[in-house]
Amino acid sequence: MKKVTIVVLLLTISILFGETLLNPLGPALIPVVPIMDGKIPTDVKIEIWKNPEEAVAKIVSKEVDFAVLPVTVGANLYGKGVRIKLVGVHEWKVFYLVASDDATFDGWESLRGQEVYTPHGRGQTVDVLMRYFLSKAGLTLDRDVKILYAPPQEIVALFKSGKVKYAALPEPFVSMCLDRGKVVLDFQKEWGKELGVPGRIPIAGLFVREGVDKETVEKVEKALIDSIRWMKENLDETVQLSSEKLGIPAKILKSSLERIEFEYVPVEKCREEVETFLKKLNELYPEGFEKIPDEGFYWK
């Protein structure tokens, strides 16, 4: 009886004091859905953030120790003195250029005289990449090609109505356009070809607040790795569970996962790719990405 009481007490303590991982709403929710639905035996809890400011406030106030963040957001926070470290990257592909059925694309020159919509504001990853590729192709921005910004749902609606011919979008918005258009460019492959690196981009990863012990970091890291593995082994169930949480049709999510890559890579095995990416962003858009993180940014 005494042993049972001790076990119950330990389980209660585990539940009450387990780690919390802040995770964004959107496709990045899919790899942690197995944790949220109890498919993975762990005391790590998932809490959702809807905009980076929510996550930043909780990290800065030390309310939570772990968060999934865009790598650029984490690097910018670090540059501003927030002591966080990148533990690993798990989101590598999500951005694509789509064109309407009546539009053609056989290279960046195809966009001369065209408008391209993107849901991210000036300085966000896909915006910077697109500007870089257009400039490399010899096109003058805002003269030869006009980049316009709008909420993603609005871009999808405009695309479906035939008012938008080209859009640089993340999934699942790409999949939402495919009944009226096609994917004409993979930004990740284009990046790899241009930079001579693997055709993927370190988009988002696991961050930890400085000062957390190694054992705790490894526990949260393992939960994320196990969750991604479960997701891949049980894709249909994960899609269904994710569809209910995100309010996106399962068919669209299943289609989007054909173009999204989730693969956890610890930072010691992808640091060079992250550094290359951040250095290039700093070079291309210094007003939005001012500092390249030093080695204190990387978990060891």
XYZ file of C-alpha atoms in Angstrom:
300
model
C 0.000 0.000 0.000
C 2.851 2.288 0.913
C 4.546 1.627 -2.484
C 1.326 2.400 -4.339
C 1.000 5.677 -2.485
C 4.567 6.631 -3.402
C 4.012 5.793 -7.073
C 0.791 7.839 -7.172
C 2.604 10.722 -5.496
C 5.463 10.592 -8.017
C 3.040 10.493 -10.955
C 1.145 13.447 -9.518
C 4.365 15.411 -9.097
C 5.375 14.503 -12.653
C 2.065 15.745 -14.048
C 2.101 18.923 -11.999
C 5.703 19.807 -12.696
C 6.270 18.465 -16.207
C 7.850 20.712 -18.793
C 5.800 22.964 -21.038
C 6.691 23.390 -24.702
C 5.285 26.450 -26.449
C 4.354 25.611 -30.015
C 2.897 27.738 -32.816
C -0.537 27.215 -34.284
C -0.511 26.140 -37.927
C 1.257 23.301 -39.715
C 3.970 23.259 -37.038
C 1.287 21.875 -34.732
C 1.184 18.592 -36.680
C 4.438 17.104 -35.294
C 3.361 17.715 -31.674
C -0.209 16.471 -32.029
C 0.884 12.965 -30.890
C 2.130 14.528 -27.633
C -1.078 16.558 -27.231
C -3.226 13.464 -27.720
C -1.285 11.256 -25.332
C 0.241 9.041 -28.017
C 3.690 9.614 -26.559
C 4.392 8.654 -22.926
C 5.804 11.928 -21.626
C 5.010 14.592 -19.064
C 5.857 17.323 -21.585
C 2.819 19.528 -22.136
C 2.092 21.538 -25.267
C 0.877 25.099 -25.014
C -0.051 26.982 -28.189
C 1.138 30.451 -29.163
C -0.684 32.331 -31.907
C 1.882 35.041 -32.487
C 5.590 35.216 -31.629
C 5.002 38.018 -29.107
C 3.086 35.583 -26.855
C 5.949 33.106 -26.914
C 8.564 35.805 -26.382
C 6.751 37.225 -23.340
C 6.608 33.820 -21.650
C 10.236 33.043 -22.394
C 11.503 36.431 -21.249
C 9.457 36.224 -18.032
C 10.825 32.676 -17.512
C 7.273 31.349 -17.367
C 8.349 28.545 -19.721
C 11.719 27.076 -20.644
C 11.017 25.596 -24.092
C 9.507 26.890 -27.313
C 9.284 25.982 -30.976
C 10.102 29.155 -32.882
C 11.071 30.166 -36.390
C 14.866 30.074 -36.405
C 14.962 33.716 -37.516
C 12.738 34.791 -34.604
C 14.942 32.916 -32.144
C 18.097 34.420 -33.629
C 16.642 37.934 -33.489
C 15.637 37.420 -29.844
C 19.144 36.226 -29.028
C 20.558 39.286 -30.776
C 18.425 41.459 -28.501
C 19.834 39.818 -25.386
C 17.243 37.106 -24.698
C 19.334 34.165 -23.518
C 17.919 31.252 -25.475
C 19.640 28.453 -27.342
C 18.766 26.495 -30.441
C 18.620 22.788 -29.546
C 17.590 21.380 -32.924
C 15.770 22.102 -36.173
C 12.710 20.066 -37.204
C 10.912 22.061 -39.933
C 12.808 22.207 -43.224
C 10.348 22.680 -46.087
C 7.162 24.702 -46.316
C 7.516 27.535 -48.923
C 6.463 27.271 -52.583
C 5.592 29.495 -55.528
C 2.221 28.692 -57.067
C 0.909 29.875 -60.427
C -2.619 29.863 -61.795
C -3.561 27.344 -64.484
C -3.387 30.006 -67.194
C 0.038 31.318 -66.101
C 3.399 29.974 -67.162
C 6.641 29.886 -65.240
C 9.954 28.778 -66.692
C 12.281 30.775 -64.499
C 12.353 34.088 -62.631
C 12.311 36.049 -65.898
C 8.737 34.745 -66.330
C 7.699 37.104 -63.559
C 8.767 40.264 -65.398
C 5.785 42.610 -65.477
C 3.875 40.433 -62.977
C 2.617 40.783 -59.422
C 3.489 38.201 -56.786
C 1.489 37.975 -53.577
C 2.942 36.721 -50.325
C 1.335 36.501 -46.890
C 4.450 37.455 -45.021
C 5.455 41.043 -44.453
C 8.659 42.653 -45.590
C 11.660 40.844 -44.187
C 10.023 37.498 -43.499
C 11.808 34.420 -44.790
C 9.956 33.814 -48.045
C 9.912 37.529 -48.836
C 13.692 37.809 -48.413
C 14.300 34.658 -50.460
C 12.070 35.842 -53.290
C 13.716 39.262 -53.418
C 17.122 37.589 -53.450
C 16.292 35.245 -56.322
C 14.629 38.000 -58.361
C 17.643 40.280 -57.918
C 20.035 37.473 -58.857
C 17.993 36.979 -62.014
C 18.600 40.629 -62.942
C 15.092 41.841 -62.196
C 14.521 45.167 -60.464
C 12.062 44.854 -57.627
C 8.970 47.060 -57.637
C 9.786 47.984 -61.228
C 10.025 44.670 -63.086
C 8.151 42.638 -60.474
C 5.743 43.930 -57.866
C 5.543 42.129 -54.516
C 2.251 42.560 -52.671
C 1.310 41.505 -49.156
C -2.012 40.230 -47.844
C -3.318 37.747 -45.263
C -2.908 34.179 -46.563
C -6.632 33.395 -46.568
C -7.211 36.517 -48.692
C -4.494 35.488 -51.156
C -6.060 32.039 -51.502
C -9.480 33.627 -52.141
C -8.010 36.012 -54.744
C -6.111 33.155 -56.370
C -9.228 31.018 -56.640
C -11.193 33.933 -58.124
C -8.549 34.379 -60.815
C -7.386 37.783 -59.525
C -3.938 36.533 -58.519
C -1.661 34.627 -60.897
C 1.417 34.117 -58.739
C 1.766 33.662 -54.983
C 4.660 32.725 -52.722
C 2.986 30.764 -49.957
C 3.666 28.357 -47.119
C 1.714 25.160 -46.785
C -1.170 24.432 -46.231
C -2.150 27.519 -48.274
C -0.289 26.071 -51.260
C -2.540 23.004 -51.185
C -5.622 25.226 -50.920
C -4.717 26.743 -54.323
C -4.038 23.548 -56.228
C -7.560 23.113 -57.604
C -6.937 26.320 -59.609
C -3.176 26.212 -60.088
C 0.096 24.378 -59.693
C 3.352 24.468 -57.762
C 5.991 25.970 -60.057
C 8.918 26.454 -57.682
C 10.252 24.900 -54.502
C 12.016 27.674 -52.551
C 14.003 25.125 -50.576
C 15.407 23.431 -53.679
C 16.146 26.812 -55.217
C 18.017 27.813 -52.067
C 20.083 24.632 -52.112
C 20.920 25.041 -55.789
C 21.929 28.680 -55.355
C 24.027 28.226 -52.209
C 25.440 24.772 -52.912
C 23.819 23.380 -49.749
C 21.134 20.709 -49.162
C 17.769 21.669 -50.700
C 16.157 22.605 -47.428
C 15.967 25.622 -45.109
C 16.184 25.610 -41.301
C 12.722 27.122 -40.845
C 11.791 26.290 -37.246
C 13.248 24.445 -34.316
C 13.350 23.718 -30.607
C 14.688 26.468 -28.339
C 15.489 26.367 -24.630
C 16.008 29.148 -22.134
C 19.594 29.390 -20.930
C 20.229 27.670 -17.615
C 18.040 24.608 -18.068
C 19.887 21.396 -17.198
C 20.953 18.888 -19.836
C 18.697 16.085 -18.563
C 15.570 18.226 -18.922
C 16.573 19.370 -22.400
C 17.131 15.772 -23.482
C 13.702 14.801 -22.131
C 11.894 17.470 -24.166
C 14.050 16.762 -27.204
C 13.200 13.046 -26.966
C 9.472 13.796 -26.669
C 9.628 15.863 -29.871
C 11.644 13.183 -31.708
C 9.239 10.436 -30.588
C 6.253 12.564 -31.581
C 7.596 13.155 -35.096
C 8.321 9.445 -35.464
C 4.768 8.576 -34.354
C 3.396 11.175 -36.773
C 5.186 9.547 -39.702
C 4.203 6.020 -38.698
C 0.554 6.990 -38.173
C 0.086 9.680 -40.787
C -3.643 9.278 -41.453
C -4.519 9.369 -37.749
C -2.223 12.358 -37.205
C -3.819 14.192 -40.127
C -7.283 13.548 -38.744
C -6.324 14.725 -35.248
C -4.552 17.776 -36.675
C -7.508 18.596 -38.911
C -9.800 18.771 -35.880
C -7.410 21.055 -34.006
C -6.545 23.359 -36.897
C -9.965 23.469 -38.538
C -8.402 22.594 -41.899
C -9.870 19.770 -44.019
C -7.927 16.532 -43.665
C -7.597 16.274 -47.451
C -5.784 19.630 -47.570
C -3.495 18.713 -44.680
C -2.638 15.351 -46.242
C -1.776 17.105 -49.493
C 0.336 19.725 -47.702
C 2.388 17.040 -45.959
C 3.640 15.946 -49.373
C 5.555 19.243 -49.462
C 6.296 19.904 -45.779
C 9.375 18.278 -44.312
C 9.534 17.591 -40.591
C 12.744 15.919 -39.536
C 14.406 16.578 -36.210
C 18.119 17.296 -36.571
C 20.100 18.176 -33.421
C 21.923 21.447 -33.780
C 25.384 19.874 -33.666
C 24.499 18.161 -36.964
C 22.949 21.152 -38.739
C 24.773 24.127 -37.255
C 26.605 24.867 -40.482
C 23.330 25.000 -42.442
C 21.795 27.309 -39.821
C 24.833 29.602 -39.842
C 24.841 29.775 -43.644
C 21.154 30.631 -43.665
C 21.421 33.325 -40.977
C 24.525 34.908 -42.505
C 22.780 35.140 -45.858
C 19.668 36.692 -44.313
C 21.846 39.248 -42.541
C 23.553 40.056 -45.837
C 20.258 40.313 -47.748
C 18.148 42.124 -45.174
C 20.358 43.700 -42.454
C 17.677 46.180 -41.410
C 15.439 43.283 -40.372
C 18.069 40.798 -39.283
C 20.794 42.857 -37.670
C 23.042 40.398 -35.870
C 24.438 36.990 -36.659
C 24.325 34.965 -33.441
C 27.603 33.930 -31.840
C 28.295 30.405 -30.653
C 26.343 30.991 -27.427
C 23.196 30.672 -29.545
C 23.800 26.964 -30.148
C 23.028 24.312 -27.549
C 25.974 22.111 -26.542
